[in-house]
Amino acid sequence: MIDMKKAGEWLVGTLGLEVAGKPIGELLREHWRLPKKTVHLLFQHKEILLDGSPAAQHTRTAEGQEIRLRVCQPEPLGLEPVRGGLDLLYEDDHLLVVNKPAGLLLHPTESHHHMTLDHLVAGHFSETGTLAKVRHVHRLDQDTSGAVLYAKHALASALLDDLLRLRSIKRSYVAYVHGHPANERGTITQPIGKDRHHPARRRVTPSGEHAVTHYRVMERYRQAAKLECHLDTGRTHQIRVHLSYLGHPLIGDTLYGGKAADFNRQALHAAVLHFVHPFGGEQMKVEAPLPSDLKRLQETLAEVPRRT
């Protein structure tokens, strides 16, 4: 990985020994895993410079060379900015991680297109002078809270999308469920598809897409449990469907058999993002603190004494 800094419309870095001697085109495609189309356009428009001179695909690199990529050209935000209210967990030249509150849609839909997390990120970009399109890397359900990753330029978006495809972006969730799973740890491997009887639901079905959820019991209460969940796949409603299939639906998730009681959303929070930074190679761990409603739920569950 090469540490790259933003300088106007360019990303600038210094090549290390590990990439010395490689053709620059090979370096971009295989080391950085850039899409072929992206690499072709960068060379075509002379937007790859080595020590200040335009490079060709076959130009060989050397240790200590300065590399410049013109990938931060001004772009329209793509939607109306809404300022204020953004809970920012991490930000640098290439990406940012935002803590999404429960109840807020992540991106505009046909029926809801005025106030979403994307609009708040657009507002942050507007306030900070970031002239970039709003690009979320992954999604969360409207009533799930927690960490969401955004890319700040097209190159970062391509690299982060590739990390997501390779399952190299690890997401850890905290879930509060009804009942007690039989095992302290487990893996649910069941395909998930649409429910033809209910357009908003998904279900376990042999014709569905491959889906894998790992879970670990963190705490047990009298009639509920707190789980940590990790995903190998990213199917719609995956954790909700799999935990319901296990017989332990999320508290508040009435769509999948959970009971609302005094909690009116699924008790699910995207707590931690783990990934290798695409520029520089640092091991990133970004945590989203538990929101106040889940803190209150946990306190309530812990107050009810367990039967001995």
PDB file of C-alpha atoms in Angstrom, residues 9-291:
ATOM      1  CA  GLU A   9      -7.383  17.468  -7.651  1.00  0.00           C
ATOM      2  CA  TRP A  10      -4.457  15.051  -7.256  1.00  0.00           C
ATOM      3  CA  LEU A  11      -3.485  12.257  -4.894  1.00  0.00           C
ATOM      4  CA  VAL A  12       0.271  12.349  -4.234  1.00  0.00           C
ATOM      5  CA  GLY A  13       2.524   9.650  -2.783  1.00  0.00           C
ATOM      6  CA  THR A  14       6.006   8.128  -2.853  1.00  0.00           C
ATOM      7  CA  LEU A  15       6.662   4.655  -4.243  1.00  0.00           C
ATOM      8  CA  GLY A  16       8.370   2.180  -1.938  1.00  0.00           C
ATOM      9  CA  LEU A  17      10.753  -0.720  -2.535  1.00  0.00           C
ATOM     10  CA  GLU A  18       7.910  -3.267  -2.603  1.00  0.00           C
ATOM     11  CA  VAL A  19       6.585  -1.875  -5.905  1.00  0.00           C
ATOM     12  CA  ALA A  20       9.875  -0.840  -7.518  1.00  0.00           C
ATOM     13  CA  GLY A  21      10.471  -2.116 -11.043  1.00  0.00           C
ATOM     14  CA  LYS A  22       6.847  -2.868 -11.838  1.00  0.00           C
ATOM     15  CA  PRO A  23       5.143  -1.380 -14.911  1.00  0.00           C
ATOM     16  CA  ILE A  24       2.887   1.368 -13.605  1.00  0.00           C
ATOM     17  CA  GLY A  25      -0.150  -0.129 -15.361  1.00  0.00           C
ATOM     18  CA  GLU A  26       0.413  -3.484 -13.619  1.00  0.00           C
ATOM     19  CA  LEU A  27       0.897  -1.707 -10.309  1.00  0.00           C
ATOM     20  CA  LEU A  28      -2.460   0.048 -10.597  1.00  0.00           C
ATOM     21  CA  ARG A  29      -4.391  -3.006 -11.774  1.00  0.00           C
ATOM     22  CA  GLU A  30      -2.846  -5.750  -9.618  1.00  0.00           C
ATOM     23  CA  HIS A  31      -1.385  -4.009  -6.561  1.00  0.00           C
ATOM     24  CA  TRP A  32      -4.167  -1.457  -6.140  1.00  0.00           C
ATOM     25  CA  ARG A  33      -6.776  -3.576  -7.945  1.00  0.00           C
ATOM     26  CA  LEU A  34      -8.128  -0.627  -9.912  1.00  0.00           C
ATOM     27  CA  PRO A  35     -10.731  -1.424 -12.575  1.00  0.00           C
ATOM     28  CA  LYS A  36      -9.210  -1.706 -16.066  1.00  0.00           C
ATOM     29  CA  LYS A  37     -11.516   1.023 -17.357  1.00  0.00           C
ATOM     30  CA  THR A  38     -10.382   3.422 -14.626  1.00  0.00           C
ATOM     31  CA  VAL A  39      -6.708   2.744 -15.391  1.00  0.00           C
ATOM     32  CA  HIS A  40      -7.271   3.156 -19.143  1.00  0.00           C
ATOM     33  CA  LEU A  41      -8.947   6.543 -18.690  1.00  0.00           C
ATOM     34  CA  LEU A  42      -6.248   7.802 -16.328  1.00  0.00           C
ATOM     35  CA  PHE A  43      -3.526   7.011 -18.872  1.00  0.00           C
ATOM     36  CA  GLN A  44      -5.603   8.308 -21.785  1.00  0.00           C
ATOM     37  CA  HIS A  45      -6.084  11.685 -20.113  1.00  0.00           C
ATOM     38  CA  LYS A  46      -2.451  11.864 -18.892  1.00  0.00           C
ATOM     39  CA  GLU A  47      -3.630  11.900 -15.288  1.00  0.00           C
ATOM     40  CA  ILE A  48      -0.878   9.619 -13.953  1.00  0.00           C
ATOM     41  CA  LEU A  49       2.435  11.362 -13.347  1.00  0.00           C
ATOM     42  CA  LEU A  50       5.764   9.876 -12.231  1.00  0.00           C
ATOM     43  CA  ASP A  51       8.148  12.539 -10.967  1.00  0.00           C
ATOM     44  CA  GLY A  52       6.012  15.128 -12.737  1.00  0.00           C
ATOM     45  CA  SER A  53       5.918  13.479 -16.178  1.00  0.00           C
ATOM     46  CA  PRO A  54       2.956  11.641 -17.740  1.00  0.00           C
ATOM     47  CA  ALA A  55       3.436   7.874 -17.507  1.00  0.00           C
ATOM     48  CA  ALA A  56       2.523   5.161 -19.984  1.00  0.00           C
ATOM     49  CA  GLN A  57       1.143   1.731 -19.050  1.00  0.00           C
ATOM     50  CA  HIS A  58       4.546   0.063 -19.559  1.00  0.00           C
ATOM     51  CA  THR A  59       6.621   2.722 -17.715  1.00  0.00           C
ATOM     52  CA  ARG A  60       8.566   0.970 -14.950  1.00  0.00           C
ATOM     53  CA  THR A  61       8.555   2.419 -11.466  1.00  0.00           C
ATOM     54  CA  ALA A  62      11.472   3.059  -9.133  1.00  0.00           C
ATOM     55  CA  GLU A  63      11.761   3.348  -5.378  1.00  0.00           C
ATOM     56  CA  GLY A  64      11.365   6.924  -4.181  1.00  0.00           C
ATOM     57  CA  GLN A  65       9.479   8.161  -7.254  1.00  0.00           C
ATOM     58  CA  GLU A  66       6.631  10.555  -6.684  1.00  0.00           C
ATOM     59  CA  ILE A  67       3.328   9.331  -8.111  1.00  0.00           C
ATOM     60  CA  ARG A  68       0.392  11.623  -8.813  1.00  0.00           C
ATOM     61  CA  LEU A  69      -3.130  10.510  -9.751  1.00  0.00           C
ATOM     62  CA  ARG A  70      -5.759  13.052 -10.809  1.00  0.00           C
ATOM     63  CA  VAL A  71      -8.832  11.471  -9.229  1.00  0.00           C
ATOM     64  CA  CYS A  72     -10.239  14.259  -7.042  1.00  0.00           C
ATOM     65  CA  GLN A  73     -11.817  16.469  -9.685  1.00  0.00           C
ATOM     66  CA  PRO A  74     -14.772  18.564  -8.452  1.00  0.00           C
ATOM     67  CA  GLU A  75     -18.080  16.692  -8.705  1.00  0.00           C
ATOM     68  CA  PRO A  76     -21.680  17.639  -7.956  1.00  0.00           C
ATOM     69  CA  LEU A  77     -22.890  16.327  -4.598  1.00  0.00           C
ATOM     70  CA  GLY A  78     -25.753  14.539  -6.327  1.00  0.00           C
ATOM     71  CA  LEU A  79     -28.407  15.633  -3.819  1.00  0.00           C
ATOM     72  CA  GLU A  80     -29.460  18.626  -1.733  1.00  0.00           C
ATOM     73  CA  PRO A  81     -27.180  19.101   1.308  1.00  0.00           C
ATOM     74  CA  VAL A  82     -28.716  19.100   4.790  1.00  0.00           C
ATOM     75  CA  ARG A  83     -26.411  20.687   7.344  1.00  0.00           C
ATOM     76  CA  GLY A  84     -25.979  19.649  10.962  1.00  0.00           C
ATOM     77  CA  GLY A  85     -26.748  16.503  12.910  1.00  0.00           C
ATOM     78  CA  LEU A  86     -24.008  14.288  11.465  1.00  0.00           C
ATOM     79  CA  ASP A  87     -22.216  12.053  14.002  1.00  0.00           C
ATOM     80  CA  LEU A  88     -18.765  11.658  12.450  1.00  0.00           C
ATOM     81  CA  LEU A  89     -16.641   8.754  13.723  1.00  0.00           C
ATOM     82  CA  TYR A  90     -13.609   9.047  11.392  1.00  0.00           C
ATOM     83  CA  GLU A  91     -12.491  11.127   8.408  1.00  0.00           C
ATOM     84  CA  ASP A  92      -9.410  11.597   6.227  1.00  0.00           C
ATOM     85  CA  ASP A  93      -8.669  12.609   2.610  1.00  0.00           C
ATOM     86  CA  HIS A  94     -10.172   9.409   1.240  1.00  0.00           C
ATOM     87  CA  LEU A  95     -13.057   8.202   3.383  1.00  0.00           C
ATOM     88  CA  LEU A  96     -15.286   8.880   6.320  1.00  0.00           C
ATOM     89  CA  VAL A  97     -17.280   6.738   8.767  1.00  0.00           C
ATOM     90  CA  VAL A  98     -20.587   8.036  10.099  1.00  0.00           C
ATOM     91  CA  ASN A  99     -22.732   6.853  13.010  1.00  0.00           C
ATOM     92  CA  LYS A 100     -26.269   6.474  11.606  1.00  0.00           C
ATOM     93  CA  PRO A 101     -29.120   6.953  14.076  1.00  0.00           C
ATOM     94  CA  ALA A 102     -32.020   4.524  14.063  1.00  0.00           C
ATOM     95  CA  GLY A 103     -35.065   5.696  12.091  1.00  0.00           C
ATOM     96  CA  LEU A 104     -33.078   7.564   9.445  1.00  0.00           C
ATOM     97  CA  LEU A 105     -33.002   6.208   5.894  1.00  0.00           C
ATOM     98  CA  LEU A 106     -29.502   5.818   4.509  1.00  0.00           C
ATOM     99  CA  HIS A 107     -30.235   6.967   0.957  1.00  0.00           C
ATOM    100  CA  PRO A 108     -33.148   8.560  -0.924  1.00  0.00           C
ATOM    101  CA  THR A 109     -36.034   6.441  -2.171  1.00  0.00           C
ATOM    102  CA  GLU A 110     -38.969   7.257  -4.434  1.00  0.00           C
ATOM    103  CA  SER A 111     -41.188   7.958  -1.435  1.00  0.00           C
ATOM    104  CA  HIS A 112     -38.553   9.573   0.796  1.00  0.00           C
ATOM    105  CA  HIS A 113     -35.999  11.836  -0.824  1.00  0.00           C
ATOM    106  CA  HIS A 114     -35.562  14.931   1.367  1.00  0.00           C
ATOM    107  CA  MET A 115     -33.796  13.825   4.565  1.00  0.00           C
ATOM    108  CA  THR A 116     -31.476  10.809   4.652  1.00  0.00           C
ATOM    109  CA  LEU A 117     -27.986  10.044   5.928  1.00  0.00           C
ATOM    110  CA  ASP A 118     -26.679  10.734   2.416  1.00  0.00           C
ATOM    111  CA  HIS A 119     -28.192  14.234   2.635  1.00  0.00           C
ATOM    112  CA  LEU A 120     -26.387  14.836   5.956  1.00  0.00           C
ATOM    113  CA  VAL A 121     -23.086  13.669   4.435  1.00  0.00           C
ATOM    114  CA  ALA A 122     -23.725  16.045   1.513  1.00  0.00           C
ATOM    115  CA  GLY A 123     -24.206  18.814   4.090  1.00  0.00           C
ATOM    116  CA  HIS A 124     -20.877  17.908   5.735  1.00  0.00           C
ATOM    117  CA  PHE A 125     -19.146  17.956   2.334  1.00  0.00           C
ATOM    118  CA  SER A 126     -20.696  21.359   1.631  1.00  0.00           C
ATOM    119  CA  GLU A 127     -19.529  22.764   4.981  1.00  0.00           C
ATOM    120  CA  THR A 128     -15.965  21.448   4.579  1.00  0.00           C
ATOM    121  CA  GLY A 129     -15.549  22.345   0.906  1.00  0.00           C
ATOM    122  CA  THR A 130     -15.368  18.722  -0.238  1.00  0.00           C
ATOM    123  CA  LEU A 131     -16.435  18.849  -3.894  1.00  0.00           C
ATOM    124  CA  ALA A 132     -17.315  15.183  -4.235  1.00  0.00           C
ATOM    125  CA  LYS A 133     -20.282  12.984  -4.999  1.00  0.00           C
ATOM    126  CA  VAL A 134     -21.800  11.243  -1.961  1.00  0.00           C
ATOM    127  CA  ARG A 135     -20.855   7.547  -2.163  1.00  0.00           C
ATOM    128  CA  HIS A 136     -21.827   5.100   0.600  1.00  0.00           C
ATOM    129  CA  VAL A 137     -19.911   1.822   0.449  1.00  0.00           C
ATOM    130  CA  HIS A 138     -22.479  -0.392   2.204  1.00  0.00           C
ATOM    131  CA  ARG A 139     -25.966  -0.020   3.664  1.00  0.00           C
ATOM    132  CA  LEU A 140     -27.951  -0.332   6.880  1.00  0.00           C
ATOM    133  CA  ASP A 141     -31.702  -0.776   7.328  1.00  0.00           C
ATOM    134  CA  GLN A 142     -33.650   2.339   8.314  1.00  0.00           C
ATOM    135  CA  ASP A 143     -34.147   1.149  11.915  1.00  0.00           C
ATOM    136  CA  THR A 144     -30.631  -0.224  12.403  1.00  0.00           C
ATOM    137  CA  SER A 145     -28.148   2.171  13.989  1.00  0.00           C
ATOM    138  CA  GLY A 146     -24.377   2.268  13.663  1.00  0.00           C
ATOM    139  CA  ALA A 147     -21.305   2.726  11.489  1.00  0.00           C
ATOM    140  CA  VAL A 148     -21.562   3.431   7.745  1.00  0.00           C
ATOM    141  CA  LEU A 149     -18.519   3.841   5.477  1.00  0.00           C
ATOM    142  CA  TYR A 150     -18.360   6.504   2.733  1.00  0.00           C
ATOM    143  CA  ALA A 151     -15.773   7.127  -0.006  1.00  0.00           C
ATOM    144  CA  LYS A 152     -14.687  10.706  -0.748  1.00  0.00           C
ATOM    145  CA  HIS A 153     -13.486  10.253  -4.329  1.00  0.00           C
ATOM    146  CA  ALA A 154     -13.978   7.802  -7.199  1.00  0.00           C
ATOM    147  CA  LEU A 155     -10.698   5.931  -6.655  1.00  0.00           C
ATOM    148  CA  ALA A 156     -11.424   5.364  -2.967  1.00  0.00           C
ATOM    149  CA  SER A 157     -14.898   4.168  -3.934  1.00  0.00           C
ATOM    150  CA  ALA A 158     -13.483   1.621  -6.411  1.00  0.00           C
ATOM    151  CA  LEU A 159     -10.959   0.289  -3.876  1.00  0.00           C
ATOM    152  CA  LEU A 160     -13.443   0.095  -0.995  1.00  0.00           C
ATOM    153  CA  ASP A 161     -16.029  -1.586  -3.226  1.00  0.00           C
ATOM    154  CA  ASP A 162     -13.391  -4.182  -4.083  1.00  0.00           C
ATOM    155  CA  LEU A 163     -12.566  -4.737  -0.400  1.00  0.00           C
ATOM    156  CA  LEU A 164     -16.277  -5.223   0.269  1.00  0.00           C
ATOM    157  CA  ARG A 165     -16.593  -7.699  -2.610  1.00  0.00           C
ATOM    158  CA  LEU A 166     -13.601  -9.645  -1.265  1.00  0.00           C
ATOM    159  CA  ARG A 167     -15.220  -9.635   2.214  1.00  0.00           C
ATOM    160  CA  SER A 168     -12.231  -7.726   3.582  1.00  0.00           C
ATOM    161  CA  ILE A 169     -14.422  -5.117   5.276  1.00  0.00           C
ATOM    162  CA  LYS A 170     -15.547  -6.821   8.474  1.00  0.00           C
ATOM    163  CA  ARG A 171     -18.694  -5.601  10.206  1.00  0.00           C
ATOM    164  CA  SER A 172     -19.541  -6.463  13.798  1.00  0.00           C
ATOM    165  CA  TYR A 173     -23.091  -6.012  15.094  1.00  0.00           C
ATOM    166  CA  VAL A 174     -24.650  -6.033  18.557  1.00  0.00           C
ATOM    167  CA  ALA A 175     -28.070  -7.713  18.656  1.00  0.00           C
ATOM    168  CA  TYR A 176     -30.573  -8.184  21.491  1.00  0.00           C
ATOM    169  CA  VAL A 177     -32.769 -11.239  20.977  1.00  0.00           C
ATOM    170  CA  HIS A 178     -35.647 -13.039  22.627  1.00  0.00           C
ATOM    171  CA  GLY A 179     -34.675 -16.198  24.474  1.00  0.00           C
ATOM    172  CA  HIS A 180     -31.335 -17.951  24.900  1.00  0.00           C
ATOM    173  CA  PRO A 181     -29.442 -19.611  22.026  1.00  0.00           C
ATOM    174  CA  ALA A 182     -28.477 -23.164  22.927  1.00  0.00           C
ATOM    175  CA  ASN A 183     -24.801 -22.631  22.078  1.00  0.00           C
ATOM    176  CA  GLU A 184     -22.401 -19.881  23.128  1.00  0.00           C
ATOM    177  CA  ARG A 185     -21.207 -19.593  19.518  1.00  0.00           C
ATOM    178  CA  GLY A 186     -22.690 -20.653  16.240  1.00  0.00           C
ATOM    179  CA  THR A 187     -22.883 -20.153  12.490  1.00  0.00           C
ATOM    180  CA  ILE A 188     -26.108 -19.910  10.507  1.00  0.00           C
ATOM    181  CA  THR A 189     -25.673 -20.934   6.878  1.00  0.00           C
ATOM    182  CA  GLN A 190     -29.045 -20.636   5.199  1.00  0.00           C
ATOM    183  CA  PRO A 191     -29.968 -19.087   1.827  1.00  0.00           C
ATOM    184  CA  ILE A 192     -32.126 -15.952   1.919  1.00  0.00           C
ATOM    185  CA  GLY A 193     -34.651 -14.884  -0.707  1.00  0.00           C
ATOM    186  CA  LYS A 194     -37.771 -12.757  -1.105  1.00  0.00           C
ATOM    187  CA  ASP A 195     -41.022 -13.722   0.585  1.00  0.00           C
ATOM    188  CA  ARG A 196     -43.596 -13.852  -2.202  1.00  0.00           C
ATOM    189  CA  HIS A 197     -46.408 -13.292   0.323  1.00  0.00           C
ATOM    190  CA  HIS A 198     -44.927 -10.092   1.779  1.00  0.00           C
ATOM    191  CA  PRO A 199     -42.934  -7.648  -0.414  1.00  0.00           C
ATOM    192  CA  ALA A 200     -40.998  -6.143   2.526  1.00  0.00           C
ATOM    193  CA  ARG A 201     -39.912  -9.472   4.025  1.00  0.00           C
ATOM    194  CA  ARG A 202     -37.114 -11.880   3.258  1.00  0.00           C
ATOM    195  CA  ARG A 203     -37.063 -15.538   4.294  1.00  0.00           C
ATOM    196  CA  VAL A 204     -34.885 -18.625   4.394  1.00  0.00           C
ATOM    197  CA  THR A 205     -35.567 -20.523   1.176  1.00  0.00           C
ATOM    198  CA  PRO A 206     -33.629 -23.102  -0.886  1.00  0.00           C
ATOM    199  CA  SER A 207     -33.956 -20.818  -3.923  1.00  0.00           C
ATOM    200  CA  GLY A 208     -32.408 -17.866  -2.097  1.00  0.00           C
ATOM    201  CA  GLU A 209     -28.869 -16.447  -2.128  1.00  0.00           C
ATOM    202  CA  HIS A 210     -26.070 -17.962  -0.058  1.00  0.00           C
ATOM    203  CA  ALA A 211     -25.871 -16.262   3.354  1.00  0.00           C
ATOM    204  CA  VAL A 212     -23.636 -16.871   6.392  1.00  0.00           C
ATOM    205  CA  THR A 213     -23.993 -15.268   9.843  1.00  0.00           C
ATOM    206  CA  HIS A 214     -21.703 -15.989  12.814  1.00  0.00           C
ATOM    207  CA  TYR A 215     -22.857 -15.180  16.336  1.00  0.00           C
ATOM    208  CA  ARG A 216     -21.476 -15.199  19.885  1.00  0.00           C
ATOM    209  CA  VAL A 217     -23.445 -14.806  23.114  1.00  0.00           C
ATOM    210  CA  MET A 218     -22.107 -11.788  24.993  1.00  0.00           C
ATOM    211  CA  GLU A 219     -24.614 -11.697  27.866  1.00  0.00           C
ATOM    212  CA  ARG A 220     -27.657 -13.678  28.986  1.00  0.00           C
ATOM    213  CA  TYR A 221     -30.625 -12.073  30.712  1.00  0.00           C
ATOM    214  CA  ARG A 222     -33.744 -13.724  32.134  1.00  0.00           C
ATOM    215  CA  GLN A 223     -35.647 -13.969  28.871  1.00  0.00           C
ATOM    216  CA  ALA A 224     -33.237 -12.437  26.379  1.00  0.00           C
ATOM    217  CA  ALA A 225     -29.625 -12.420  25.252  1.00  0.00           C
ATOM    218  CA  LYS A 226     -27.089  -9.969  23.842  1.00  0.00           C
ATOM    219  CA  LEU A 227     -25.245 -11.316  20.795  1.00  0.00           C
ATOM    220  CA  GLU A 228     -22.275 -10.236  18.713  1.00  0.00           C
ATOM    221  CA  CYS A 229     -22.832 -11.016  15.020  1.00  0.00           C
ATOM    222  CA  HIS A 230     -20.436 -11.097  12.054  1.00  0.00           C
ATOM    223  CA  LEU A 231     -21.442 -11.453   8.418  1.00  0.00           C
ATOM    224  CA  ASP A 232     -19.655 -13.333   5.646  1.00  0.00           C
ATOM    225  CA  THR A 233     -22.294 -12.097   3.195  1.00  0.00           C
ATOM    226  CA  GLY A 234     -24.452  -8.994   2.971  1.00  0.00           C
ATOM    227  CA  ARG A 235     -28.007 -10.056   2.131  1.00  0.00           C
ATOM    228  CA  THR A 236     -30.982  -7.789   2.792  1.00  0.00           C
ATOM    229  CA  HIS A 237     -32.194  -8.210   6.416  1.00  0.00           C
ATOM    230  CA  GLN A 238     -29.649 -11.019   6.854  1.00  0.00           C
ATOM    231  CA  ILE A 239     -29.188 -10.879  10.636  1.00  0.00           C
ATOM    232  CA  ARG A 240     -32.902 -10.345  11.206  1.00  0.00           C
ATOM    233  CA  VAL A 241     -33.873 -13.315   9.018  1.00  0.00           C
ATOM    234  CA  HIS A 242     -31.209 -15.673  10.341  1.00  0.00           C
ATOM    235  CA  LEU A 243     -31.839 -14.975  14.032  1.00  0.00           C
ATOM    236  CA  SER A 244     -35.576 -15.387  13.485  1.00  0.00           C
ATOM    237  CA  TYR A 245     -34.880 -18.696  11.713  1.00  0.00           C
ATOM    238  CA  LEU A 246     -32.790 -19.739  14.735  1.00  0.00           C
ATOM    239  CA  GLY A 247     -35.847 -19.134  16.919  1.00  0.00           C
ATOM    240  CA  HIS A 248     -34.458 -15.994  18.568  1.00  0.00           C
ATOM    241  CA  PRO A 249     -35.812 -12.937  16.722  1.00  0.00           C
ATOM    242  CA  LEU A 250     -34.548  -9.478  17.521  1.00  0.00           C
ATOM    243  CA  ILE A 251     -36.379  -7.615  20.248  1.00  0.00           C
ATOM    244  CA  GLY A 252     -38.666  -5.056  18.596  1.00  0.00           C
ATOM    245  CA  ASP A 253     -38.466  -6.685  15.148  1.00  0.00           C
ATOM    246  CA  THR A 254     -42.179  -7.347  14.601  1.00  0.00           C
ATOM    247  CA  LEU A 255     -41.604  -8.076  10.903  1.00  0.00           C
ATOM    248  CA  TYR A 256     -39.683 -11.232  11.838  1.00  0.00           C
ATOM    249  CA  GLY A 257     -41.468 -12.392  14.975  1.00  0.00           C
ATOM    250  CA  GLY A 258     -39.970 -10.127  17.611  1.00  0.00           C
ATOM    251  CA  LYS A 259     -42.091  -8.414  20.247  1.00  0.00           C
ATOM    252  CA  ALA A 260     -42.145  -4.645  20.514  1.00  0.00           C
ATOM    253  CA  ALA A 261     -43.080  -4.278  24.213  1.00  0.00           C
ATOM    254  CA  ASP A 262     -41.475  -0.925  25.091  1.00  0.00           C
ATOM    255  CA  PHE A 263     -38.934  -1.024  22.257  1.00  0.00           C
ATOM    256  CA  ASN A 264     -40.197   0.096  18.862  1.00  0.00           C
ATOM    257  CA  ARG A 265     -37.387  -0.907  16.467  1.00  0.00           C
ATOM    258  CA  GLN A 266     -35.209  -3.933  15.850  1.00  0.00           C
ATOM    259  CA  ALA A 267     -32.576  -4.053  18.582  1.00  0.00           C
ATOM    260  CA  LEU A 268     -29.618  -4.118  16.195  1.00  0.00           C
ATOM    261  CA  HIS A 269     -26.537  -1.872  16.064  1.00  0.00           C
ATOM    262  CA  ALA A 270     -23.572  -1.886  13.639  1.00  0.00           C
ATOM    263  CA  ALA A 271     -20.910  -1.502  16.309  1.00  0.00           C
ATOM    264  CA  VAL A 272     -17.499  -1.946  14.621  1.00  0.00           C
ATOM    265  CA  LEU A 273     -15.924  -1.687  11.168  1.00  0.00           C
ATOM    266  CA  HIS A 274     -12.585  -3.458  10.525  1.00  0.00           C
ATOM    267  CA  PHE A 275     -10.690  -2.940   7.247  1.00  0.00           C
ATOM    268  CA  VAL A 276      -7.275  -2.226   5.795  1.00  0.00           C
ATOM    269  CA  HIS A 277      -7.014   1.384   4.663  1.00  0.00           C
ATOM    270  CA  PRO A 278      -6.753   1.374   0.845  1.00  0.00           C
ATOM    271  CA  PHE A 279      -4.147   4.157   0.944  1.00  0.00           C
ATOM    272  CA  GLY A 280      -1.362   3.420   3.407  1.00  0.00           C
ATOM    273  CA  GLY A 281      -2.387  -0.056   4.550  1.00  0.00           C
ATOM    274  CA  GLU A 282      -3.220   0.765   8.184  1.00  0.00           C
ATOM    275  CA  GLN A 283      -5.436  -1.679  10.050  1.00  0.00           C
ATOM    276  CA  MET A 284      -8.558   0.372  10.740  1.00  0.00           C
ATOM    277  CA  LYS A 285     -10.993  -0.271  13.578  1.00  0.00           C
ATOM    278  CA  VAL A 286     -13.805   2.260  13.861  1.00  0.00           C
ATOM    279  CA  GLU A 287     -16.341   1.842  16.659  1.00  0.00           C
ATOM    280  CA  ALA A 288     -19.837   3.302  16.929  1.00  0.00           C
ATOM    281  CA  PRO A 289     -20.947   3.668  20.559  1.00  0.00           C
ATOM    282  CA  LEU A 290     -24.165   2.014  21.647  1.00  0.00           C
ATOM    283  CA  PRO A 291     -27.067   4.487  21.233  1.00  0.00           C
TER     284      PRO A 291
END
